[in-house]
PDB file of C-alpha atoms in Angstrom:
ATOM      1  CA  MET A   1      -7.476 -13.703 -11.482  1.00 68.00           C
ATOM      2  CA  ALA A   2      -5.258 -10.918  -8.580  1.00 79.00           C
ATOM      3  CA  LEU A   3      -6.527 -10.544  -5.306  1.00 83.00           C
ATOM      4  CA  PHE A   4      -8.428  -7.401  -3.910  1.00 88.00           C
ATOM      5  CA  ASN A   5      -7.464  -6.926  -0.246  1.00 90.00           C
ATOM      6  CA  PRO A   6      -8.199  -3.769   2.307  1.00 91.00           C
ATOM      7  CA  TYR A   7      -4.915  -1.073   3.204  1.00 90.00           C
ATOM      8  CA  LEU A   8      -4.999   1.350   5.293  1.00 88.00           C
ATOM      9  CA  HIS A   9      -3.083   4.695   5.935  1.00 87.00           C
ATOM     10  CA  PHE A  10      -2.449   6.090   9.026  1.00 87.00           C
ATOM     11  CA  THR A  11      -0.942   9.445  10.603  1.00 85.00           C
ATOM     12  CA  GLY A  12       1.814   6.866  12.765  1.00 89.00           C
ATOM     13  CA  ASN A  13       0.605   4.685  14.343  1.00 90.00           C
ATOM     14  CA  THR A  14       0.512   1.590  12.085  1.00 93.00           C
ATOM     15  CA  GLU A  15       2.344  -0.449  14.247  1.00 95.00           C
ATOM     16  CA  GLU A  16      -0.124   0.040  17.765  1.00 93.00           C
ATOM     17  CA  ALA A  17      -3.004  -0.355  15.184  1.00 92.00           C
ATOM     18  CA  PHE A  18      -1.940  -3.811  13.918  1.00 92.00           C
ATOM     19  CA  ASN A  19      -1.272  -5.005  17.090  1.00 94.00           C
ATOM     20  CA  PHE A  20      -3.884  -4.422  18.529  1.00 89.00           C
ATOM     21  CA  TYR A  21      -5.654  -6.766  14.454  1.00 91.00           C
ATOM     22  CA  LYS A  22      -3.140  -8.892  15.304  1.00 92.00           C
ATOM     23  CA  SER A  23      -4.494  -9.402  19.101  1.00 91.00           C
ATOM     24  CA  VAL A  24      -8.045  -9.720  18.581  1.00 82.00           C
ATOM     25  CA  LEU A  25      -7.526 -11.201  14.827  1.00 84.00           C
ATOM     26  CA  GLY A  26      -4.490 -13.698  15.543  1.00 89.00           C
ATOM     27  CA  GLY A  27      -2.037 -14.823  13.114  1.00 92.00           C
ATOM     28  CA  GLU A  28       0.917 -13.790  12.408  1.00 96.00           C
ATOM     29  CA  PHE A  29       2.692 -10.638   9.981  1.00 97.00           C
ATOM     30  CA  THR A  30       3.749 -12.542   7.504  1.00 94.00           C
ATOM     31  CA  LYS A  31       5.846  -8.857   6.148  1.00 92.00           C
ATOM     32  CA  LEU A  32       7.345  -5.439   8.003  1.00 95.00           C
ATOM     33  CA  VAL A  33       9.435  -3.596   6.047  1.00 93.00           C
ATOM     34  CA  ARG A  34      10.636   0.092   8.134  1.00 94.00           C
ATOM     35  CA  TYR A  35      11.593   2.839   6.463  1.00 90.00           C
ATOM     36  CA  LYS A  36      14.416   2.499   6.807  1.00 91.00           C
ATOM     37  CA  ASP A  37      14.925  -0.752   5.377  1.00 90.00           C
ATOM     38  CA  LEU A  38      14.271   1.457   1.945  1.00 83.00           C
ATOM     39  CA  THR A  39      17.331   2.198  -0.299  1.00 77.00           C
ATOM     40  CA  PRO A  40      16.860   6.019  -0.735  1.00 70.00           C
ATOM     41  CA  THR A  41      16.724   7.461  -4.023  1.00 71.00           C
ATOM     42  CA  ALA A  42      16.342  11.106  -5.065  1.00 66.00           C
ATOM     43  CA  GLU A  43      12.685  10.196  -5.749  1.00 69.00           C
ATOM     44  CA  TYR A  44      12.231   8.255  -2.826  1.00 70.00           C
ATOM     45  CA  ALA A  45      14.166  10.169  -0.097  1.00 75.00           C
ATOM     46  CA  ILE A  46      12.716   9.433   3.802  1.00 81.00           C
ATOM     47  CA  PRO A  47      12.667  11.740   6.066  1.00 82.00           C
ATOM     48  CA  GLU A  48      14.016  11.302   9.401  1.00 86.00           C
ATOM     49  CA  THR A  49      11.241  11.332  11.201  1.00 87.00           C
ATOM     50  CA  TYR A  50       9.485   8.138   9.401  1.00 87.00           C
ATOM     51  CA  LEU A  51      13.184   5.995   9.222  1.00 90.00           C
ATOM     52  CA  ASP A  52      10.907   3.958  12.580  1.00 94.00           C
ATOM     53  CA  LYS A  53       7.890   4.171  10.957  1.00 94.00           C
ATOM     54  CA  ILE A  54       5.683   0.857   9.320  1.00 95.00           C
ATOM     55  CA  MET A  55       5.530   1.722   5.375  1.00 91.00           C
ATOM     56  CA  TYR A  56       4.812  -2.348   4.820  1.00 93.00           C
ATOM     57  CA  ILE A  57       2.341  -4.065   7.149  1.00 96.00           C
ATOM     58  CA  ALA A  58       0.519  -7.721   6.085  1.00 95.00           C
ATOM     59  CA  LEU A  59      -1.900 -10.023   8.779  1.00 94.00           C
ATOM     60  CA  PRO A  60      -3.376 -13.056   6.657  1.00 93.00           C
ATOM     61  CA  LEU A  61      -7.426 -12.735   6.953  1.00 87.00           C
ATOM     62  CA  GLY A  62      -8.633 -16.309   6.210  1.00 79.00           C
ATOM     63  CA  LYS A  63      -6.626 -18.020   3.910  1.00 82.00           C
ATOM     64  CA  ASN A  64      -6.183 -15.759   1.028  1.00 86.00           C
ATOM     65  CA  ASN A  65      -6.457 -12.262   2.090  1.00 88.00           C
ATOM     66  CA  MET A  66      -4.675  -9.865   4.200  1.00 91.00           C
ATOM     67  CA  LEU A  67      -4.974  -6.932   5.728  1.00 91.00           C
ATOM     68  CA  MET A  68      -2.138  -4.081   4.992  1.00 92.00           C
ATOM     69  CA  GLY A  69      -1.094  -1.445   6.398  1.00 92.00           C
ATOM     70  CA  SER A  70       1.641   1.919   5.747  1.00 92.00           C
ATOM     71  CA  ASP A  71       2.697   4.835   8.443  1.00 92.00           C
ATOM     72  CA  ALA A  72       1.397   7.556   5.464  1.00 85.00           C
ATOM     73  CA  MET A  73       4.260  10.378   4.489  1.00 77.00           C
ATOM     74  CA  LEU A  74       1.925  13.238   4.381  1.00 66.00           C
ATOM     75  CA  GLU A  75       5.261  15.199   3.349  1.00 59.00           C
ATOM     76  CA  MET A  76       5.949  13.858   0.841  1.00 57.00           C
ATOM     77  CA  GLU A  77       2.412  12.686  -1.035  1.00 59.00           C
ATOM     78  CA  GLY A  78       1.196  16.492  -0.922  1.00 60.00           C
ATOM     79  CA  ARG A  79      -1.863  15.144   0.888  1.00 62.00           C
ATOM     80  CA  LYS A  80      -4.492  16.078   3.489  1.00 68.00           C
ATOM     81  CA  PHE A  81      -4.992  12.899   5.883  1.00 68.00           C
ATOM     82  CA  THR A  82      -8.169  12.541   7.321  1.00 70.00           C
ATOM     83  CA  PHE A  83      -9.981   9.358   8.347  1.00 69.00           C
ATOM     84  CA  GLY A  84     -12.573   7.827   6.310  1.00 68.00           C
ATOM     85  CA  ASP A  85     -10.635   7.420   3.186  1.00 72.00           C
ATOM     86  CA  ASN A  86      -7.321   6.422   5.198  1.00 79.00           C
ATOM     87  CA  PHE A  87      -7.690   3.425   2.459  1.00 81.00           C
ATOM     88  CA  HIS A  88      -7.039   2.554  -0.750  1.00 86.00           C
ATOM     89  CA  ILE A  89      -7.918  -1.468  -2.330  1.00 89.00           C
ATOM     90  CA  ALA A  90      -4.690  -3.721  -3.333  1.00 90.00           C
ATOM     91  CA  ILE A  91      -4.361  -5.379  -6.325  1.00 91.00           C
ATOM     92  CA  SER A  92      -1.818  -7.809  -5.973  1.00 90.00           C
ATOM     93  CA  ALA A  93      -1.643  -9.442 -10.012  1.00 92.00           C
ATOM     94  CA  GLU A  94      -0.731 -12.240 -11.261  1.00 91.00           C
ATOM     95  CA  ASN A  95       1.820 -10.775 -13.376  1.00 95.00           C
ATOM     96  CA  LYS A  96       2.858  -7.700 -15.249  1.00 96.00           C
ATOM     97  CA  GLU A  97       0.968  -7.380 -18.116  1.00 96.00           C
ATOM     98  CA  GLU A  98      -2.328  -7.581 -16.262  1.00 92.00           C
ATOM     99  CA  ALA A  99      -1.074  -4.671 -13.410  1.00 95.00           C
ATOM    100  CA  ALA A 100      -0.319  -2.563 -15.939  1.00 96.00           C
ATOM    101  CA  TYR A 101      -4.278  -3.943 -17.923  1.00 92.00           C
ATOM    102  CA  LEU A 102      -5.533  -3.317 -14.507  1.00 92.00           C
ATOM    103  CA  PHE A 103      -3.932  -0.334 -13.604  1.00 95.00           C
ATOM    104  CA  LYS A 104      -5.099   0.982 -17.127  1.00 94.00           C
ATOM    105  CA  GLU A 105      -8.350   0.693 -16.736  1.00 92.00           C
ATOM    106  CA  LEU A 106      -9.471   2.088 -13.184  1.00 92.00           C
ATOM    107  CA  SER A 107      -7.619   4.668 -14.174  1.00 94.00           C
ATOM    108  CA  ALA A 108      -9.354   5.682 -17.075  1.00 93.00           C
ATOM    109  CA  ASP A 109     -11.356   9.315 -15.839  1.00 92.00           C
ATOM    110  CA  GLY A 110      -9.597   8.869 -12.348  1.00 92.00           C
ATOM    111  CA  LYS A 111      -6.147  10.330 -11.202  1.00 95.00           C
ATOM    112  CA  ILE A 112      -3.145   8.426 -11.090  1.00 96.00           C
ATOM    113  CA  GLU A 113      -1.652   8.944  -8.277  1.00 92.00           C
ATOM    114  CA  MET A 114       1.475   7.273  -8.816  1.00 92.00           C
ATOM    115  CA  PRO A 115       2.531   5.892 -12.355  1.00 96.00           C
ATOM    116  CA  ILE A 116       2.685   2.473 -12.595  1.00 97.00           C
ATOM    117  CA  ALA A 117       6.679   1.479 -13.206  1.00 96.00           C
ATOM    118  CA  ASP A 118       9.269  -0.690 -11.120  1.00 93.00           C
ATOM    119  CA  SER A 119       9.794   0.130  -7.408  1.00 88.00           C
ATOM    120  CA  PRO A 120      12.380   0.883  -5.073  1.00 84.00           C
ATOM    121  CA  TRP A 121      11.538  -2.327  -3.197  1.00 85.00           C
ATOM    122  CA  GLY A 122      11.188  -4.501  -5.979  1.00 88.00           C
ATOM    123  CA  SER A 123       8.189  -4.744  -7.449  1.00 93.00           C
ATOM    124  CA  TYR A 124       5.261  -3.359 -10.358  1.00 97.00           C
ATOM    125  CA  PHE A 125       3.234  -0.249  -8.360  1.00 96.00           C
ATOM    126  CA  GLY A 126       1.297   2.479  -8.743  1.00 96.00           C
ATOM    127  CA  MET A 127      -1.785   4.191  -7.255  1.00 94.00           C
ATOM    128  CA  LEU A 128      -4.786   5.386  -8.532  1.00 92.00           C
ATOM    129  CA  VAL A 129      -8.220   7.387  -7.814  1.00 90.00           C
ATOM    130  CA  ASP A 130     -10.577   5.874  -9.565  1.00 86.00           C
ATOM    131  CA  GLN A 131     -13.572   7.797 -11.806  1.00 84.00           C
ATOM    132  CA  PHE A 132     -16.078   7.514  -8.645  1.00 72.00           C
ATOM    133  CA  GLY A 133     -13.351   8.723  -6.066  1.00 80.00           C
ATOM    134  CA  VAL A 134     -12.220   5.226  -4.985  1.00 81.00           C
ATOM    135  CA  GLN A 135      -8.374   4.448  -4.342  1.00 88.00           C
ATOM    136  CA  TRP A 136      -6.599   2.031  -5.231  1.00 89.00           C
ATOM    137  CA  THR A 137      -2.972   0.241  -5.618  1.00 93.00           C
ATOM    138  CA  VAL A 138      -1.457  -1.986  -8.747  1.00 95.00           C
ATOM    139  CA  GLU A 139       1.450  -4.130  -7.906  1.00 94.00           C
ATOM    140  CA  PHE A 140       2.168  -7.383  -9.299  1.00 96.00           C
ATOM    141  CA  ASP A 141       5.362  -8.921  -7.114  1.00 92.00           C
ATOM    142  CA  PRO A 142       7.235 -11.191  -8.634  1.00 92.00           C
ATOM    143  CA  ASN A 143       8.800 -12.806  -5.487  1.00 86.00           C
ATOM    144  CA  VAL A 144       5.858 -13.233  -4.170  1.00 79.00           C
TER     145      VAL A 144
END
């Protein structure tokens, strides 16, 4: 069965926030990827102001859960940022088929923000808002 984790979005201070959470909750980051670590494509061009910002960070919570986060590139995503709706529930699927199924079912009567597909960072990934307004990411990472 898939794992479900909170995924927080910030407007440029993800590193500061996660260093704080680490100081309070303990543990070590299991992953920290900056936007400059990605290979830019025509579809995923990274503005220079975001190169040192956090694309993805993960801090373990207990045995099987993660607190995840990133600096949102609002101008690229065409979204308005409002604290209180700056999170997704992140699903880490066990395989590509489970990810595709969960994405399809959760997005029914909702809004697809990013269709599920192979991503530039190597996972099968998509973003959606379900019919009740809850934001989700669905991912299968074959390297985990």
